[in-house]
Amino acid sequence: MDETPQTISCRCCIVGGGPAGMMLGLLLARAGVDTIVLEKHADFLRDFRGDTIHPSTLEAMYDLGLLEDFLKVPHQELRQGEVKIGDVTIPFVDFSHLPVHAKFVALMPQWDFLDFLADRAKRYPCFRLLMSAEVDSLIEVDGSVAGVTAKSKDGRLTIRADLTLGADGRHSLVRREAGFMPLEIGAPMDALWFRLSRRTIDTGDFLGRVDAGQILVVFNRGEYWQCAYVIAKGSADRLKAQGIGSLRDHISALAPFLADRVDELQSFDDVKLLAVAVDRLPLWHKPGLLCIGDAAHAMSPVGGVGVNLAIQDAIATANFLAAPLSGNGPLSDQLLAQVQKRREWPTKVIQALQVVVQKRIISRVLGGTGKVKPPWFLRLFIYFPILRRLPARLIGLGVRRERVTSPARAIPQAANHPP
Ligand SMILES: Cc1cc2nc3c(=O)[nH]c(=O)nc-3n(C[C@H](O)[C@H](O)[C@H](O)COP(=O)(O)OP(=O)(O)OC[C@H]3O[C@@H](n4cnc5c(N)ncnc54)[C@H](O)[C@@H]3O)c2cc1C
């Protein structure tokens, strides 16, 4: 292979083709910004990622004129959710009153979501998506980030860019290379993810089961239930040592309707461990570089809002930067600081709420052995349905919802109707 690096120049280089990177790529391409997204994997096929598309993201699709087409992609619609704590079932969330066009959470494999964004972005000639391109370092010139180097299937790449975006997730190389140190907030739990088949007689779209020392959450994914079994942090090895039979027993006890299919878990190979991390960068930017999404703030799985925040970051970034990036002028660090200023507050608020739930509910449940009883305030949700609108707002729209205000260029006719 030719070892001479190929050099490509662009206005904006986005590291990572996850929800944050692909949404930002689409928005910048739509504004006519010469944009390259580098994704280290060959495709978007990754199982057990955040598969929840929240009402705020669906509303962004509406803003972009894409909602109708997007909802043609196979998905399930989660409109309400309940949690069973001990013996008490509490309907705790109802999205049907949200002031948006799609009053539900769409459950869709993340790869279908990302494929959809990539397909739309590729219709703009100023957009390039380089798959199997793994960024390994930042290029710095006079204290400013001026692009990245990457290894790709065609050899080494040098990407020179006026702005580099770190959208490379919770294990971000970009933030490490930039010398950014996250503030570790921590979490008392990890989660085991797996699938169990769903029968036609099964009811409900989202079910939570909480009891002595354990928590199980299941989402309706059509032919299967996507399940998360929440365990105390660092206890996965202990559970594994007890054998897969022990996990099957726990699930059957928590959700007896799954007992007839827990044998589908043949070994721990069918189970994926999500080591939960919650952190936040005190500084998201330096000259020529900005981090967004999980790279700027890894979220707790409480509320399933990681994808939502990543998308909201992308929208805010495009709202501030798309217009200046579509010109040729330099991009000031103050402009990058405005993005952090805008998105740091909602991140802090949601993380603070997640920490309260982690400390007051999850830690107590996982650390306990006796029968669990719901706290009194949660019982109110049974009698006052209006209360279910509050979690719907927080989970579905978040705080400080972003609307797409970045400029749009027309798609060239030839690209508008791909084969
Ligand atoms: C098991 C699991 C379940 C989850 N469930 C939910 C859920 O139900 N709901 C929810 O909202 N959130 C969930 N999350 C969190 C959610 O997936 C993330 O918050 C969200 O995907 C963050 O988006 P992002 O674009 O910032 O980062 P990511 O989705 O992590 O995307 C980063 C991308 O960068 C690429 N990349 C990394 N390093 C490099 C590099 N050096 N060069 C090039 N590319 C690189 C990665 O391959 C990846 O595609 C879950 C996470 C996990 C792990």
XYZ file of C-alpha atoms and ligand atoms in Angstrom:
472
model
C 0.000 0.000 0.000
C 1.192 3.523 -0.810
C 2.241 5.028 2.525
C 2.175 8.657 1.292
C -0.779 10.215 3.071
C -3.526 11.503 0.843
C -4.362 15.091 1.799
C -7.900 16.396 1.591
C -9.003 19.906 2.523
C -12.434 20.911 3.701
C -14.086 23.626 5.715
C -15.363 21.327 8.439
C -14.250 17.871 9.448
C -16.487 15.841 11.758
C -14.921 12.931 13.614
C -17.521 10.226 14.259
C -20.627 9.199 12.350
C -22.928 8.694 15.328
C -26.172 10.642 15.893
C -24.319 13.900 16.697
C -21.882 13.662 13.784
C -24.379 12.557 11.138
C -27.028 15.102 12.114
C -24.441 17.885 12.114
C -23.090 16.622 8.781
C -26.570 16.805 7.268
C -27.261 20.287 8.649
C -23.927 21.709 7.465
C -24.273 20.091 4.043
C -27.768 21.565 3.813
C -26.225 24.989 4.470
C -23.683 24.457 1.688
C -20.667 23.915 3.973
C -17.882 21.741 2.544
C -18.060 18.940 5.148
C -16.365 15.581 5.677
C -17.542 13.017 8.231
C -15.023 10.321 9.203
C -16.411 7.128 10.718
C -14.092 4.376 11.866
C -16.539 1.531 11.216
C -17.355 0.208 7.744
C -21.092 0.568 8.374
C -23.533 1.780 11.011
C -24.453 -1.760 12.051
C -23.959 -1.814 15.783
C -26.346 -3.633 18.060
C -27.696 -2.320 21.358
C -27.027 1.350 20.828
C -29.456 4.091 21.680
C -32.402 3.187 19.505
C -34.754 5.854 20.831
C -35.688 8.751 18.548
C -37.297 11.314 20.802
C -40.155 13.699 19.965
C -37.675 16.614 19.861
C -35.619 14.800 17.205
C -38.784 13.944 15.282
C -39.712 17.627 15.430
C -36.279 18.489 14.007
C -37.084 16.063 11.174
C -40.317 17.989 10.716
C -38.358 21.291 10.612
C -36.197 19.739 7.890
C -39.243 18.570 5.912
C -38.164 14.944 6.431
C -40.627 13.651 9.028
C -43.021 11.956 6.620
C -40.242 10.060 4.820
C -38.470 9.274 8.076
C -41.544 7.635 9.564
C -41.684 5.301 6.559
C -38.559 3.624 7.992
C -39.806 0.635 10.073
C -40.130 1.608 13.737
C -42.315 1.184 16.809
C -44.073 4.075 18.507
C -43.853 4.373 22.263
C -46.649 6.629 23.483
C -46.914 5.629 27.130
C -44.795 3.770 29.649
C -45.337 2.080 32.979
C -43.077 0.833 35.718
C -43.890 -1.910 38.225
C -42.235 -1.247 41.572
C -42.663 -4.192 43.920
C -46.315 -5.132 43.398
C -47.527 -1.695 42.284
C -47.828 -0.767 38.598
C -47.379 2.942 37.933
C -48.148 4.499 34.531
C -45.527 7.214 34.736
C -45.113 8.725 31.281
C -47.538 9.834 28.557
C -46.163 11.533 25.434
C -49.560 12.073 23.798
C -49.914 15.700 25.007
C -46.562 17.036 23.813
C -46.790 20.153 21.608
C -45.066 18.511 18.619
C -46.122 16.737 15.421
C -45.019 13.242 16.484
C -46.237 12.636 20.030
C -44.233 9.486 20.675
C -40.733 8.086 20.965
C -39.862 6.197 17.783
C -37.931 3.010 18.448
C -35.714 2.365 15.468
C -32.367 0.578 15.100
C -29.730 3.294 15.299
C -28.186 2.091 12.019
C -31.472 2.778 10.157
C -31.558 6.279 11.659
C -27.934 6.946 10.697
C -28.413 5.454 7.216
C -31.356 7.798 6.718
C -29.299 10.856 7.755
C -26.373 9.732 5.576
C -28.639 9.181 2.582
C -30.082 12.697 2.918
C -26.705 14.345 3.512
C -25.164 12.642 0.460
C -27.665 14.455 -1.769
C -25.620 17.609 -1.206
C -22.426 17.655 -3.290
C -20.502 19.464 -0.535
C -20.891 16.444 1.795
C -18.473 13.525 1.992
C -18.772 10.526 4.288
C -15.597 8.464 4.687
C -16.354 5.095 6.248
C -13.599 2.827 7.649
C -11.621 5.998 8.378
C -10.292 6.027 11.927
C -8.893 9.307 13.185
C -5.701 8.822 15.183
C -4.426 12.333 15.851
C -5.168 16.018 15.600
C -3.111 18.375 13.465
C -2.180 21.486 15.409
C -0.727 24.626 13.839
C 0.259 27.588 16.050
C -1.966 26.408 18.926
C -4.969 25.919 16.664
C -6.440 22.599 15.540
C -6.155 22.473 11.754
C -7.534 19.013 10.999
C -6.861 15.335 11.684
C -4.916 12.363 10.464
C -6.634 9.039 9.949
C -6.034 5.529 8.752
C -8.439 4.306 6.135
C -8.777 1.194 3.999
C -7.024 3.108 1.198
C -4.072 4.175 3.346
C -3.298 7.163 5.506
C -5.300 10.377 5.246
C -4.559 13.933 6.234
C -7.690 16.034 6.479
C -7.059 19.777 6.695
C -10.041 21.671 8.046
C -10.879 25.123 9.392
C -13.032 23.487 12.049
C -12.766 19.990 13.524
C -15.725 18.546 15.405
C -15.191 15.834 17.996
C -18.382 13.760 17.745
C -16.627 10.485 18.446
C -18.553 9.359 21.481
C -17.838 8.608 25.113
C -14.352 7.200 24.478
C -13.472 10.221 22.347
C -9.959 10.241 20.965
C -10.446 13.843 19.903
C -11.052 15.112 23.411
C -8.101 13.106 24.707
C -5.780 14.402 21.982
C -6.985 17.939 22.671
C -6.009 17.536 26.323
C -9.590 17.968 27.568
C -10.164 16.296 30.938
C -13.753 15.284 31.703
C -15.339 15.852 35.062
C -16.318 12.338 36.192
C -19.795 12.320 37.702
C -20.092 8.548 37.959
C -22.953 6.100 38.206
C -23.815 3.330 40.666
C -24.845 0.897 37.940
C -23.994 -0.914 34.738
C -26.507 -2.445 32.359
C -26.723 -5.783 30.594
C -28.430 -5.573 27.192
C -30.044 -8.508 25.424
C -33.006 -9.495 23.297
C -35.862 -11.858 23.995
C -38.518 -12.711 21.450
C -41.866 -10.976 21.649
C -45.112 -12.904 21.294
C -48.288 -11.567 19.700
C -50.090 -11.871 23.031
C -47.550 -9.629 24.804
C -48.888 -6.185 25.618
C -47.244 -2.810 26.303
C -44.436 -0.917 24.621
C -42.234 0.013 27.533
C -42.205 -1.846 30.815
C -40.018 -1.286 33.842
C -39.774 -3.840 36.645
C -38.164 -2.853 39.939
C -37.768 -5.209 42.872
C -35.409 -6.307 45.608
C -31.898 -5.588 44.336
C -32.769 -5.521 40.645
C -34.205 -3.487 37.781
C -35.352 -4.656 34.364
C -36.466 -2.403 31.511
C -37.949 -3.773 28.277
C -38.861 -1.986 25.027
C -41.191 -3.313 22.359
C -39.097 -3.745 19.187
C -41.736 -5.541 17.142
C -40.529 -9.134 16.955
C -38.423 -8.878 20.083
C -38.113 -7.146 23.431
C -34.964 -5.099 23.858
C -34.094 -5.644 27.504
C -31.782 -3.838 29.903
C -31.038 -5.555 33.202
C -29.507 -2.993 35.540
C -26.842 -4.250 37.962
C -24.663 -2.657 40.633
C -21.523 -1.084 39.144
C -18.735 -3.596 38.675
C -20.889 -6.614 39.573
C -21.027 -8.121 36.061
C -18.187 -10.585 36.743
C -19.907 -11.840 39.882
C -23.119 -12.407 37.933
C -21.213 -14.151 35.141
C -19.561 -16.463 37.670
C -23.045 -17.551 38.789
C -23.781 -18.664 35.239
C -26.369 -17.693 32.652
C -29.021 -19.742 34.501
C -28.889 -17.290 37.358
C -29.571 -14.328 35.031
C -32.464 -16.268 33.470
C -33.918 -16.860 36.960
C -33.670 -13.176 37.861
C -35.467 -12.144 34.670
C -38.197 -14.757 35.112
C -38.798 -13.608 38.681
C -38.996 -9.951 37.702
C -41.098 -10.408 34.561
C -42.855 -13.799 34.690
C -44.233 -13.321 31.162
C -40.655 -13.710 29.872
C -40.019 -17.006 31.732
C -41.045 -19.130 28.725
C -38.280 -17.630 26.545
C -35.332 -16.833 28.825
C -33.660 -19.975 27.428
C -32.952 -17.898 24.318
C -30.049 -16.544 26.378
C -27.693 -19.463 25.783
C -24.627 -17.861 27.303
C -23.237 -14.467 28.268
C -22.258 -14.096 24.584
C -25.914 -13.148 24.030
C -25.598 -10.345 26.590
C -23.770 -7.045 26.102
C -22.391 -5.102 29.048
C -22.839 -1.330 28.971
C -20.433 0.112 31.511
C -22.349 3.233 32.457
C -20.260 6.402 32.502
C -21.515 9.878 33.319
C -19.123 12.728 32.700
C -18.876 16.226 31.249
C -16.100 18.345 29.813
C -15.565 21.645 31.639
C -14.312 23.052 28.308
C -15.763 21.822 24.995
C -13.639 23.869 22.609
C -10.282 25.365 21.709
C -9.308 27.277 18.580
C -10.318 25.165 15.572
C -11.997 22.427 17.623
C -15.356 21.752 19.279
C -16.632 18.598 21.007
C -20.335 17.694 21.032
C -22.560 14.744 21.949
C -21.162 11.981 24.142
C -17.653 13.309 23.450
C -18.593 16.405 25.467
C -20.900 14.677 27.978
C -21.554 10.968 28.449
C -25.073 10.631 29.807
C -26.522 8.138 32.255
C -29.017 5.747 30.637
C -31.680 7.108 33.039
C -34.433 8.421 30.780
C -32.665 7.170 27.627
C -31.739 10.683 26.530
C -28.172 10.314 25.183
C -29.225 10.328 21.522
C -31.584 13.222 22.141
C -28.862 15.397 23.664
C -26.410 14.482 20.915
C -28.930 15.575 18.273
C -29.769 18.775 20.141
C -26.040 19.612 20.335
C -25.764 19.084 16.575
C -28.722 21.370 15.878
C -27.371 24.117 18.157
C -23.912 23.806 16.581
C -25.364 24.198 13.100
C -27.575 27.093 14.234
C -24.493 29.008 15.451
C -21.873 27.895 12.957
C -23.484 26.960 9.622
C -23.757 30.545 8.370
C -20.185 31.588 9.297
C -18.861 28.273 7.969
C -20.586 28.732 4.633
C -18.401 31.843 4.085
C -14.617 31.809 3.914
C -13.770 33.834 6.994
C -12.037 32.551 10.125
C -14.134 31.057 12.871
C -13.619 32.736 16.222
C -13.217 30.782 19.433
C -15.990 32.969 20.903
C -18.417 31.450 18.416
C -17.441 27.954 19.587
C -17.847 29.120 23.181
C -21.416 30.155 22.377
C -22.257 26.581 21.427
C -20.939 25.314 24.756
C -22.770 28.088 26.603
C -26.030 27.164 24.902
C -25.757 23.382 25.428
C -23.936 23.129 28.756
C -26.905 24.241 30.820
C -29.372 21.623 29.508
C -26.649 18.981 29.877
C -26.049 19.962 33.501
C -29.765 20.020 34.324
C -30.426 16.587 32.808
C -27.306 15.078 34.402
C -28.320 16.537 37.782
C -31.774 14.931 37.459
C -30.170 11.656 36.423
C -27.895 11.758 39.463
C -30.909 12.300 41.748
C -32.620 9.227 40.248
C -29.367 7.251 40.459
C -28.844 8.130 44.131
C -32.399 8.148 45.450
C -33.885 5.257 43.515
C -31.359 3.100 41.640
C -28.676 2.868 44.374
C -31.286 2.080 47.023
C -32.961 -0.586 44.904
C -29.700 -2.242 43.841
C -28.315 -2.120 47.373
C -31.471 -3.523 49.007
C -32.730 -7.038 49.555
C -36.256 -6.614 50.947
C -39.474 -6.027 49.005
C -39.454 -2.640 47.258
C -42.289 -0.157 47.676
C -42.798 2.856 45.401
C -42.171 6.270 46.984
C -45.381 8.169 47.782
C -44.881 10.793 45.089
C -44.717 8.136 42.394
C -48.034 6.688 43.601
C -49.623 10.057 42.754
C -49.032 9.239 39.063
C -51.663 6.512 39.345
C -54.389 8.933 40.434
C -53.377 12.128 38.601
C -52.674 11.318 34.917
C -51.652 14.955 34.313
C -48.429 14.233 36.265
C -47.357 11.807 33.516
C -46.861 14.801 31.235
C -43.858 16.049 33.225
C -41.552 13.054 32.577
C -42.857 13.089 28.993
C -41.617 16.663 28.587
C -38.263 15.992 30.224
C -37.600 12.761 28.345
C -39.301 13.717 25.077
C -38.210 17.317 24.666
C -35.486 17.806 27.278
C -34.784 21.281 28.588
C -34.006 24.108 26.164
C -35.211 22.420 23.007
C -33.399 23.370 19.812
C -35.300 24.230 16.616
C -33.474 24.120 13.284
C -32.676 27.698 12.234
C -29.511 27.007 10.207
C -29.711 28.078 6.549
C -30.724 25.704 3.758
C -29.463 25.541 0.187
C -31.495 23.761 -2.489
C -30.392 20.239 -3.385
C -29.122 20.129 -6.986
C -31.801 18.579 -9.244
C -29.695 15.572 -10.295
C -29.074 14.587 -6.667
C -32.628 15.197 -5.557
C -33.994 11.914 -6.890
C -31.378 9.243 -6.283
C -32.039 5.865 -7.947
C -25.628 -0.217 24.980
C -26.100 1.213 24.884
C -27.446 1.514 24.948
C -27.906 2.829 24.874
N -29.247 3.090 24.919
C -29.689 4.344 24.742
C -31.074 4.628 24.618
O -31.927 3.737 24.708
N -31.448 5.904 24.379
C -30.536 6.916 24.253
O -30.916 8.070 24.017
N -29.222 6.679 24.379
C -28.779 5.429 24.598
N -27.447 5.170 24.656
C -26.523 6.297 24.552
C -26.453 6.749 23.104
O -26.168 5.664 22.236
C -25.421 7.847 22.988
O -25.679 8.871 23.946
C -25.442 8.487 21.616
O -25.267 7.508 20.620
C -24.373 9.565 21.534
O -24.234 9.967 20.211
P -22.843 10.522 19.691
O -23.045 10.755 18.224
O -22.400 11.643 20.525
O -21.788 9.358 19.945
P -21.781 7.865 19.421
O -23.134 7.366 19.138
O -20.942 7.095 20.376
O -21.036 7.966 18.021
C -19.663 8.165 17.933
C -19.213 7.635 16.587
O -17.839 7.959 16.430
C -17.164 6.845 15.869
N -15.762 6.977 16.274
C -15.235 6.809 17.509
N -13.925 7.046 17.496
C -13.597 7.361 16.217
C -12.374 7.701 15.562
N -11.216 7.751 16.230
N -12.403 7.953 14.219
C -13.574 7.902 13.529
N -14.747 7.568 14.103
C -14.767 7.310 15.432
C -17.866 5.643 16.481
O -17.676 4.479 15.712
C -19.325 6.132 16.479
O -19.990 5.788 15.283
C -26.962 3.862 24.743
C -25.601 3.589 24.662
C -25.163 2.273 24.716
C -23.685 1.993 24.601
